[in-house]
XYZ file of C-alpha atoms in Angstrom:
717
model
C 174.563 2.128 209.729
C 176.554 5.344 209.350
C 175.215 7.593 206.673
C 177.438 8.926 203.920
C 178.894 12.457 204.289
C 176.539 15.218 203.015
C 179.409 17.084 201.381
C 179.712 14.816 198.380
C 176.972 16.491 196.270
C 178.572 19.823 197.056
C 181.903 18.572 195.764
C 180.225 17.419 192.566
C 178.732 20.884 192.142
C 182.145 22.541 192.461
C 183.537 20.161 189.900
C 180.692 21.053 187.518
C 181.323 24.801 187.999
C 185.026 24.351 187.340
C 184.236 22.347 184.244
C 181.809 25.054 182.975
C 184.367 27.808 183.580
C 186.947 25.723 181.774
C 184.571 25.181 178.879
C 183.713 28.925 178.727
C 187.393 29.802 178.763
C 187.983 27.306 176.004
C 185.155 28.879 173.961
C 186.546 32.380 174.451
C 189.989 31.147 173.457
C 188.413 29.601 170.399
C 186.639 32.883 169.515
C 189.863 34.831 169.984
C 191.787 32.381 167.792
C 189.135 32.504 165.097
C 188.950 36.303 165.184
C 192.732 36.619 165.013
C 192.932 34.172 162.136
C 190.128 35.845 160.175
C 191.521 39.369 160.801
C 195.003 38.431 159.634
C 193.504 36.784 156.523
C 191.551 39.983 155.771
C 188.231 38.188 156.168
C 186.743 41.025 158.149
C 183.115 40.362 157.256
C 183.343 36.830 158.724
C 185.246 38.203 161.731
C 182.361 40.597 162.460
C 179.867 37.684 162.293
C 181.952 35.659 164.784
C 182.211 38.694 167.118
C 178.447 39.331 167.002
C 177.668 35.653 167.666
C 179.999 35.710 170.693
C 178.380 38.924 171.988
C 174.840 37.537 171.582
C 175.773 34.216 173.281
C 177.415 36.087 176.172
C 180.889 34.898 175.144
C 182.704 38.151 174.439
C 186.226 37.943 173.033
C 189.062 39.319 175.133
C 189.599 43.052 175.465
C 192.778 42.835 173.433
C 191.002 40.962 170.640
C 188.086 43.443 170.546
C 190.459 46.362 170.210
C 192.491 44.475 167.616
C 189.345 43.834 165.544
C 188.286 47.512 165.686
C 191.782 48.516 164.534
C 191.629 46.035 161.641
C 188.201 47.307 160.584
C 189.407 50.936 160.660
C 192.411 50.065 158.503
C 190.061 48.256 156.115
C 187.870 51.414 155.904
C 184.896 49.494 157.322
C 183.962 52.434 159.504
C 180.304 51.605 160.168
C 181.195 48.095 161.425
C 184.004 49.486 163.570
C 181.573 51.893 165.254
C 179.057 49.073 165.773
C 181.599 46.869 167.554
C 182.845 49.801 169.640
C 179.246 50.328 170.780
C 178.967 46.670 171.875
C 182.298 46.969 173.668
C 180.862 49.923 175.617
C 177.800 47.825 176.593
C 180.053 44.988 177.754
C 182.251 47.405 179.746
C 185.385 46.512 177.777
C 188.206 49.068 177.981
C 189.200 50.896 174.814
C 192.826 51.068 173.805
C 194.576 54.175 172.502
C 194.606 52.638 169.040
C 190.845 51.991 169.169
C 190.113 55.593 170.172
C 192.312 56.848 167.319
C 190.325 54.617 164.980
C 187.068 56.053 166.342
C 188.206 59.570 165.381
C 188.920 58.312 161.871
C 185.439 56.710 161.673
C 183.681 59.844 162.889
C 185.605 61.990 160.408
C 184.522 59.585 157.680
C 180.880 60.122 158.685
C 181.470 63.902 158.888
C 180.854 64.107 162.640
C 183.814 66.202 163.794
C 182.005 67.381 166.943
C 181.850 63.727 168.124
C 185.489 63.334 167.120
C 186.341 66.165 169.526
C 184.577 64.175 172.243
C 186.808 61.153 171.516
C 189.875 63.413 171.733
C 188.647 64.337 175.218
C 188.486 60.601 176.116
C 192.024 60.035 174.792
C 193.358 62.760 177.084
C 191.158 61.676 180.014
C 192.541 58.124 179.896
C 196.077 59.486 179.825
C 196.803 58.279 176.292
C 199.138 60.164 173.966
C 197.322 62.361 171.458
C 198.795 61.645 168.044
C 199.469 64.351 165.478
C 197.909 62.458 162.580
C 194.631 62.263 164.573
C 194.757 66.027 165.185
C 195.404 66.740 161.489
C 192.564 64.453 160.443
C 190.112 66.197 162.756
C 191.441 69.688 161.900
C 190.734 69.118 158.232
C 187.205 67.855 158.931
C 186.373 70.785 161.215
C 187.561 73.273 158.604
C 185.585 71.519 155.865
C 182.492 72.149 157.982
C 183.377 75.804 158.544
C 184.152 75.209 162.232
C 187.216 77.456 162.141
C 187.246 78.503 165.789
C 186.828 74.878 166.931
C 189.784 73.991 164.708
C 191.860 76.750 166.326
C 190.937 75.398 169.815
C 192.003 71.871 168.820
C 195.239 73.226 167.372
C 196.010 75.051 170.653
C 194.985 71.970 172.678
C 197.534 69.874 170.765
C 200.260 72.416 171.555
C 199.372 72.506 175.275
C 199.582 68.717 175.440
C 203.188 68.704 174.285
C 202.632 67.786 170.649
C 205.196 69.123 168.224
C 202.807 70.766 165.766
C 204.066 70.028 162.264
C 203.905 71.983 159.004
C 200.913 69.898 157.855
C 198.871 71.101 160.841
C 199.916 74.697 160.287
C 199.053 74.505 156.580
C 195.661 72.885 157.287
C 194.666 75.602 159.750
C 196.139 78.360 157.566
C 194.036 77.172 154.621
C 190.896 77.199 156.757
C 191.530 80.729 158.022
C 192.191 82.001 154.495
C 188.991 80.449 153.156
C 186.881 82.408 155.651
C 189.026 85.528 155.036
C 190.375 85.739 158.592
C 193.584 87.192 157.215
C 194.889 88.775 160.436
C 194.739 85.379 162.173
C 196.367 83.769 159.105
C 199.278 86.258 159.201
C 199.768 85.654 162.923
C 199.839 81.897 162.347
C 202.439 82.327 159.597
C 204.643 84.396 161.935
C 204.117 81.840 164.719
C 205.514 79.104 162.475
C 208.767 81.001 162.119
C 208.980 81.657 165.886
C 208.391 77.950 166.645
C 211.054 76.881 164.133
C 208.477 75.217 161.911
C 209.782 76.114 158.462
C 207.021 77.198 156.045
C 207.063 75.162 152.847
C 205.844 76.007 149.344
C 202.279 74.974 150.285
C 202.347 77.424 153.222
C 203.405 80.355 151.044
C 200.979 79.484 148.243
C 198.061 79.089 150.667
C 198.679 82.483 152.299
C 199.264 84.162 148.927
C 196.001 82.780 147.589
C 194.117 84.019 150.654
C 195.647 87.490 150.400
C 194.835 87.746 146.687
C 191.216 86.703 147.230
C 190.944 89.343 149.974
C 192.246 92.009 147.576
C 195.652 92.318 149.284
C 197.609 91.404 146.173
C 200.672 93.578 146.809
C 201.244 91.815 150.140
C 201.048 88.503 148.285
C 203.709 89.843 145.896
C 205.975 90.546 148.913
C 205.584 86.902 149.965
C 206.670 85.747 146.504
C 209.765 87.954 146.785
C 210.452 86.392 150.187
C 210.217 82.925 148.658
C 212.747 83.907 145.991
C 215.144 85.375 148.592
C 215.335 82.772 151.354
C 212.290 80.531 151.218
C 211.405 77.412 149.254
C 212.076 78.122 145.583
C 208.725 78.864 143.914
C 207.453 76.920 140.950
C 204.830 78.204 138.513
C 201.929 77.793 140.973
C 202.581 80.838 143.250
C 203.216 82.953 140.135
C 199.836 81.821 138.748
C 198.133 82.772 142.020
C 199.658 86.259 141.886
C 198.766 86.799 138.214
C 195.141 85.802 138.885
C 195.105 88.120 141.894
C 196.292 91.122 139.880
C 193.772 90.314 137.142
C 190.922 90.163 139.653
C 191.973 93.553 141.039
C 192.078 94.889 137.437
C 195.798 95.657 137.668
C 196.649 94.125 134.309
C 199.997 95.925 134.097
C 201.288 94.185 137.236
C 199.865 90.856 136.036
C 201.885 91.165 132.818
C 205.030 92.049 134.819
C 204.672 88.853 136.871
C 204.114 86.885 133.662
C 207.326 88.354 132.175
C 209.259 87.412 135.317
C 207.832 83.926 135.104
C 208.958 83.561 131.478
C 212.474 84.886 132.285
C 212.845 82.151 134.904
C 212.068 79.570 132.249
C 208.660 78.658 133.618
C 205.823 77.785 131.241
C 202.497 79.441 132.131
C 199.514 77.164 131.854
C 196.229 77.847 130.074
C 194.650 79.175 133.297
C 197.234 81.989 133.529
C 196.723 83.034 129.911
C 192.930 82.737 130.274
C 193.022 85.085 133.237
C 195.118 87.777 131.517
C 193.326 87.535 128.155
C 189.920 87.729 129.850
C 191.015 90.810 131.840
C 192.393 92.545 128.748
C 189.150 91.883 126.894
C 187.084 93.139 129.825
C 189.140 96.351 129.794
C 188.529 96.745 126.060
C 192.223 96.219 125.227
C 191.461 93.874 122.363
C 194.714 94.464 120.488
C 196.720 93.362 123.549
C 194.309 90.472 124.167
C 194.806 89.240 120.581
C 198.613 89.483 120.950
C 198.482 87.496 124.206
C 196.185 84.937 122.606
C 198.591 84.478 119.688
C 201.561 84.204 122.083
C 199.712 81.492 123.950
C 199.055 79.505 120.775
C 202.680 80.038 119.654
C 203.886 78.418 122.903
C 201.856 75.358 122.037
C 199.235 75.974 124.722
C 195.856 75.240 123.126
C 192.904 77.440 123.969
C 189.955 75.581 125.431
C 186.257 76.088 124.732
C 185.897 78.239 127.863
C 188.519 80.738 126.661
C 187.057 80.920 123.143
C 183.556 81.418 124.550
C 184.827 84.070 126.984
C 186.520 85.985 124.165
C 183.460 85.739 121.930
C 181.243 86.981 124.773
C 183.615 89.867 125.560
C 183.893 90.938 121.929
C 180.107 90.883 121.552
C 179.578 92.951 124.692
C 182.058 95.520 123.370
C 180.212 95.789 120.059
C 182.905 93.907 118.093
C 180.562 91.295 116.683
C 182.503 90.846 113.420
C 185.647 90.035 115.429
C 183.573 87.625 117.516
C 182.481 85.838 114.316
C 186.132 85.558 113.262
C 186.994 84.086 116.675
C 184.134 81.612 116.277
C 185.502 80.522 112.892
C 189.011 80.078 114.388
C 187.535 78.018 117.195
C 185.864 75.648 114.758
C 189.026 75.546 112.614
C 191.067 74.479 115.677
C 188.704 71.597 116.283
C 186.971 73.040 119.326
C 183.285 72.172 119.319
C 181.121 75.176 120.259
C 178.777 74.627 123.186
C 175.242 75.975 123.581
C 176.806 78.725 125.712
C 179.142 79.711 122.854
C 176.261 79.941 120.389
C 174.126 81.905 122.856
C 176.892 84.483 123.431
C 177.226 85.053 119.694
C 173.473 85.056 118.985
C 172.978 87.609 121.788
C 175.725 89.775 120.307
C 174.347 89.599 116.771
C 170.804 90.378 117.923
C 171.968 93.325 120.040
C 173.624 94.804 116.942
C 170.482 94.306 114.874
C 172.089 91.558 112.778
C 169.044 89.308 113.021
C 169.535 87.428 109.703
C 173.061 86.397 110.786
C 171.674 85.273 114.158
C 169.067 83.121 112.389
C 171.795 81.507 110.233
C 173.772 80.729 113.394
C 170.653 79.183 114.918
C 170.337 76.880 111.890
C 174.024 75.908 112.214
C 173.540 75.160 115.887
C 170.647 72.829 115.125
C 172.622 71.124 112.361
C 175.328 70.446 114.943
C 172.813 68.599 117.107
C 172.299 71.371 119.670
C 168.794 72.527 120.500
C 168.151 76.183 121.415
C 167.308 76.855 125.047
C 165.519 79.766 126.675
C 168.735 81.865 126.632
C 168.840 81.499 122.834
C 165.291 82.765 122.467
C 165.919 85.549 124.987
C 168.699 86.735 122.688
C 166.221 86.983 119.806
C 163.670 88.657 122.106
C 166.280 91.244 123.089
C 167.182 91.847 119.437
C 163.569 92.322 118.364
C 162.910 94.760 121.201
C 166.112 96.686 120.476
C 164.962 96.977 116.836
C 161.562 98.199 118.063
C 159.928 95.144 116.490
C 157.635 94.791 119.488
C 154.913 93.069 117.487
C 157.365 90.369 116.406
C 158.593 90.080 119.993
C 154.999 89.482 121.146
C 154.597 86.792 118.474
C 157.831 85.137 119.643
C 156.522 85.084 123.218
C 153.241 83.494 122.108
C 155.186 80.937 120.066
C 157.263 79.992 123.111
C 154.195 79.715 125.322
C 152.117 77.639 122.888
C 154.391 75.488 120.755
C 157.875 75.048 122.217
C 158.061 71.842 124.237
C 160.929 71.643 126.689
C 161.680 75.374 126.437
C 159.805 77.535 128.904
C 159.852 81.299 128.867
C 161.584 82.551 132.018
C 161.581 85.796 134.001
C 164.147 87.335 131.651
C 161.954 86.645 128.584
C 159.068 88.576 130.076
C 161.280 91.287 131.608
C 162.881 92.158 128.249
C 159.464 92.609 126.648
C 157.953 94.469 129.611
C 160.871 96.907 129.646
C 160.511 97.692 125.932
C 156.748 98.147 126.217
C 157.217 100.467 129.205
C 159.786 102.538 127.290
C 157.276 102.957 124.466
C 154.448 103.786 126.871
C 152.323 100.833 125.707
C 150.836 100.295 129.148
C 147.848 98.179 128.071
C 150.146 95.668 126.369
C 152.326 95.614 129.486
C 149.296 94.417 131.446
C 148.627 91.689 128.847
C 152.231 90.430 129.109
C 152.039 90.546 132.905
C 148.897 88.387 132.830
C 150.643 85.878 130.539
C 153.558 85.860 132.955
C 151.257 85.044 135.877
C 149.547 82.305 133.835
C 152.973 80.774 133.110
C 153.728 80.769 136.859
C 156.862 82.651 136.051
C 158.156 84.794 138.888
C 158.937 88.452 138.405
C 162.396 89.810 138.964
C 163.014 93.089 140.774
C 163.344 95.066 137.517
C 159.931 93.824 136.343
C 158.336 94.618 139.693
C 159.623 98.189 139.484
C 158.406 98.642 135.918
C 154.956 97.175 136.585
C 154.486 99.293 139.700
C 155.172 102.375 137.538
C 152.687 101.200 134.896
C 149.864 100.594 137.390
C 150.473 104.026 138.917
C 150.065 105.575 135.444
C 146.767 103.725 135.053
C 145.658 104.860 138.501
C 145.260 101.256 139.717
C 146.563 101.730 143.236
C 145.144 98.373 144.410
C 147.297 96.577 141.810
C 150.339 98.513 143.034
C 149.678 97.307 146.580
C 149.254 93.707 145.347
C 152.644 93.856 143.599
C 154.275 95.406 146.671
C 152.969 92.574 148.890
C 154.006 89.920 146.343
C 157.466 91.384 146.171
C 157.912 91.296 149.951
C 156.476 87.753 150.240
C 158.906 86.634 147.506
C 161.702 88.028 149.728
C 162.798 90.650 147.221
C 164.456 93.595 148.925
C 163.079 96.854 147.446
C 165.870 98.892 145.882
C 166.176 102.650 145.414
C 164.214 102.495 142.144
C 161.334 100.671 143.878
C 161.103 103.281 146.611
C 161.455 106.174 144.147
C 158.683 104.807 141.940
C 156.376 104.222 144.920
C 157.056 107.607 146.538
C 156.533 109.491 143.267
C 153.405 107.485 142.424
C 151.686 107.968 145.788
C 152.615 111.648 145.900
C 151.123 112.240 142.443
C 148.027 110.297 143.534
C 147.730 112.842 146.379
C 148.326 110.114 148.987
C 150.971 112.184 150.719
C 150.920 110.343 154.035
C 151.666 107.021 152.294
C 154.477 108.734 150.391
C 155.880 110.131 153.660
C 155.758 106.657 155.246
C 157.650 105.102 152.337
C 160.153 107.964 152.386
C 160.857 107.235 156.070
C 160.977 103.452 155.448
C 163.466 103.996 152.628
C 165.790 105.842 154.988
C 165.437 103.222 157.745
C 166.283 100.456 155.260
C 169.629 102.149 154.590
C 168.778 103.373 151.097
C 169.413 107.095 150.825
C 166.714 109.046 148.969
C 168.063 110.801 145.904
C 167.269 114.249 144.526
C 164.292 112.886 142.568
C 162.774 111.463 145.787
C 163.235 114.714 147.723
C 161.725 116.747 144.870
C 158.718 114.405 144.662
C 158.094 114.685 148.416
C 158.603 118.463 148.523
C 156.203 118.924 145.579
C 153.582 116.691 147.246
C 153.852 118.580 150.535
C 153.484 121.882 148.673
C 150.379 120.613 146.868
C 148.962 119.538 150.245
C 149.611 123.065 151.603
C 152.147 121.669 154.094
C 154.592 124.425 153.254
C 156.483 124.343 156.557
C 157.128 120.595 156.167
C 158.260 121.186 152.582
C 160.695 123.890 153.707
C 162.021 121.629 156.492
C 162.562 118.777 154.019
C 164.286 121.160 151.606
C 166.673 122.167 154.428
C 167.174 118.529 155.443
C 168.158 117.697 151.872
C 170.920 120.323 152.055
C 171.986 119.169 155.549
C 172.764 115.649 154.317
C 174.903 117.053 151.491
C 172.398 116.702 148.649
C 172.473 119.907 146.618
C 169.066 121.085 145.327
C 168.734 121.542 141.570
C 166.651 123.991 139.545
C 163.596 121.706 139.867
C 163.871 121.788 143.679
C 164.032 125.578 143.689
C 161.170 125.930 141.197
C 158.866 123.748 143.311
C 159.494 125.765 146.461
C 159.552 129.179 144.768
C 156.160 128.511 143.192
C 154.703 127.324 146.516
C 156.050 130.351 148.407
C 154.704 132.744 145.769
C 151.330 131.027 145.868
C 151.272 131.463 149.649
C 152.131 135.165 149.228
C 155.485 134.803 151.014
C 157.425 137.149 148.723
C 160.207 137.758 151.242
C 161.080 134.053 151.459
C 160.810 133.867 147.669
C 163.419 136.594 147.238
C 165.709 134.875 149.773
C 165.403 131.626 147.865
C 166.181 133.328 144.560
C 169.256 134.892 146.165
C 170.362 131.453 147.356
C 169.928 130.150 143.813
C 172.204 132.917 142.557
C 174.828 132.167 145.246
C 174.879 128.514 144.254
C 175.290 129.447 140.594
C 171.926 127.969 139.598
C 170.426 130.073 136.809
C 166.636 130.378 136.564
C 165.095 128.435 133.691
C 161.943 129.047 131.669
C 159.801 127.421 134.386
C 161.265 129.706 137.067
C 160.603 132.862 135.028
C 157.103 131.728 134.014
C 156.147 131.014 137.616
C 157.509 134.347 138.887
C 155.810 136.366 136.143
C 152.513 134.551 136.717
C 152.515 135.007 140.504
C 153.714 138.646 140.504
C 151.152 139.519 137.811
C 148.347 137.895 139.776
C 148.994 140.045 142.879
C 149.444 143.198 140.845
C 153.237 143.572 141.205
C 153.512 144.264 137.492
C 156.785 146.161 137.628
C 158.547 143.097 139.046
C 156.653 140.824 136.656
C 157.746 142.883 133.660
C 161.311 142.929 134.980
C 161.340 139.132 135.035
C 159.918 139.128 131.479
C 162.916 141.190 130.346
C 165.301 138.910 132.308
C 163.684 135.877 130.726
C 164.280 137.214 127.220
C 167.855 138.236 128.131
C 168.529 134.678 129.389
C 167.518 133.350 125.961
C 164.137 131.907 126.935
C 161.169 132.751 124.716
C 158.063 133.625 126.759
C 155.152 131.392 125.883
C 151.444 132.118 125.667
C 150.955 131.340 129.388
C 153.451 134.068 130.387
C 151.767 136.677 128.185
C 148.326 135.689 129.468
C 149.447 136.332 133.045
C 150.786 139.776 132.135
C 147.779 140.671 129.964
C 145.439 139.866 132.847
C 147.589 141.888 135.232
C 147.690 144.992 133.007
C 143.981 144.638 132.293
C 143.195 144.740 136.018
C 145.358 147.871 136.323
C 143.755 149.348 133.171
C 147.215 149.921 131.691
C 146.171 149.808 128.035
C 149.496 150.973 126.604
C 151.414 148.196 128.389
C 148.873 145.697 127.152
C 149.318 146.942 123.574
C 153.088 146.618 123.878
C 152.639 143.024 125.016
C 150.389 142.283 122.048
C 153.047 143.778 119.763
C 155.709 141.460 121.304
C 153.444 138.465 120.860
C 152.924 139.302 117.194
C 156.669 139.755 116.659
C 157.348 136.350 118.263
C 154.818 134.702 115.947
C 152.334 133.979 118.746
C 148.587 134.244 118.244
C 145.775 134.849 120.700
C 143.595 132.223 122.267
C 139.974 132.814 123.286
C 140.882 133.648 126.884
C 143.387 136.307 125.784
C 140.837 137.754 123.323
C 138.326 138.168 126.121
C 140.962 139.804 128.343
C 141.821 142.352 125.632
C 138.133 143.051 124.877
C 137.370 143.517 128.565
C 140.289 145.919 128.981
C 139.380 148.045 125.939
C 135.687 148.086 126.779
C 136.412 149.720 130.128
C 138.978 152.130 128.707
C 138.068 155.847 128.511
C 140.783 156.485 125.989
C 140.166 157.309 122.375
C 139.168 154.218 120.470
C 141.939 155.008 117.969
C 143.924 152.512 120.072
C 142.311 149.928 117.828
C 144.599 151.146 115.103
C 147.571 150.273 117.297
C 146.620 146.623 117.497
C 149.336 144.565 115.786
C 148.779 142.467 112.721
C 149.289 138.808 113.743
C 150.786 136.643 111.023
C 148.614 134.295 109.023
C 150.747 131.361 110.209
C 150.181 132.251 113.828
C 146.494 132.787 113.237
C 146.056 129.394 111.636
C 147.760 127.669 114.563
C 145.254 128.993 117.082
C 141.499 128.824 117.273
C 141.087 132.633 117.344
C 142.852 135.074 114.969
C 143.476 138.817 115.059
C 140.683 139.280 112.472
C 138.253 137.669 114.888
C 139.520 139.972 117.606
C 138.820 143.036 115.461
C 135.397 141.639 114.602
C 134.641 141.343 118.307
C 135.853 144.901 118.872
C 133.800 146.159 115.907
C 130.720 144.449 117.329
C 131.420 146.049 120.682
C 131.794 149.505 119.079
C 128.514 149.140 117.244
C 126.758 148.218 120.453
C 128.209 151.273 122.263
C 127.609 153.642 119.371
C 131.303 154.165 118.663
C 132.919 153.963 115.238
C 135.587 151.284 114.993
C 136.932 152.511 111.672
């Protein structure tokens, strides 16, 4: 029996495979039909479910259908689902159409991922697809929103190189981005490029560039652009005029701002509230309140109502210029016009009233504020704190602080609260109370501001608490405060007076490195410290350096160095320095004369000392007791009794009396004198007033002399 052919099972297998392929094709066709139907019906959520089921069951829709679905999802703003399906298309190796790639850029822009959008643009070009202008504009805007200006410029140039006709929208988008980051040279070049490429700038182009120029302070150039618009460009509406007016106001050129406003009115344009706000605010800031009032009335006459911001701005400006009564009138008008004052409005007025010492009126306004349903905040209380301190009611200010710290829920004292009080206490020299307030500040976990740091550093120096100064310095640096000139000056002066000259020198150098130029006070403090430390050569070098950098020494500078040179016995350098003073037109003061007389007397150069005494009197300075003591000691050493008597006569004529040291000097001089004791009769009669002011009188002097005469056997009568 012949066996059946072995190929039959194989034929059955082929039939099965063909049937499976047919079934799979039928399923795919079914998926495609369902997806198409659901997409066209807008049932995108169901369409995504069908797509995902097909993907998971290894029955992907056709390439065309996948791309169609992504496009539908992008149009429906379902960006996350569109990205999800695109990812599954990548896994399945399905090609992406030009439309799908455009949609991907839109999705990535939606999710603020412009850098990935640039990658998709690269794919579009790589696949040979046409890059569309709307895609470029979309991505340009997103890049600029993220501050990626240079990337935006590269994309813009890429579009041009790939044959795209760059439109005015693209130019305006990039121009706006360049203006926002103040790249004005690039913005001007782009504007000129538009004209070269026959892309006509529109009103948005001009306004964008004008706004950028005004914000960069180049207002006159913006004015030229407006003239160009009027001559042969798009006819301007009120917007470019508003930009220019705001620009002139910001640059404090109110006259030009008013000229532009007049031109605007002549053309029949109606300025909006923003324009008037800008001009009125600038006039008030400049103190031109009469003009500001006229402009305000003109605004109301044109039917343009003032908003709360303008009223509050005017009230604040009037208060800051000391016109609190006018501010109260403006407040009344505001209420009359139906504008409800805000907490900011009340705070401006309360601050103004308190600064002028009108505390009862401020309290009444506080009551009115509460009646209106507004609760005072920390700024309100800071206004009262400022007023109390200005009125020297420091005790009341301390009570207000304690009240805020203990009883006021929801209102916490801030840095300004403490700073106001610390400043007043420092001005009054109440250093112990400053420390108390500082401790309260620390307990409240309230951070210091730079002004408070500077003041507290000065206070702790006065108390000699150097360790506390160093703590504050470290705190300040940790808190990322940048020391200012006042900080450095306070520290340099404090360490120099504490005889920590090397620390002062280090800070002086650090100040210069940080870019903050030491002032005359700083140089004087350092020169004085170096002189006290006997580093005279360093002091002289620093004095010269001060002049080299263009900082002219004052009388204090000269006095410090003159005294140090005299003390060191360098009379030649002293005379040179005095000559330099004369050349610079700096007249010696009482300190200069006193120092010269003292030093010359001490080394026995009495002729020069007496000459300076005469010069001192001629310059209108009255010699004090210290000056006469120096001369008395000098003449006593030289045994020049007659000169000493003349000095005593001058002292008596000037109403000065003798102290115990001067008495002893006179007694010592007369005791060693070989002259006739009738000189006692030449002693002047010091006035009773002068005698009472001092601990030793002329009568006591004569008593001492009489005692001396008795002891030596001489008759004092």
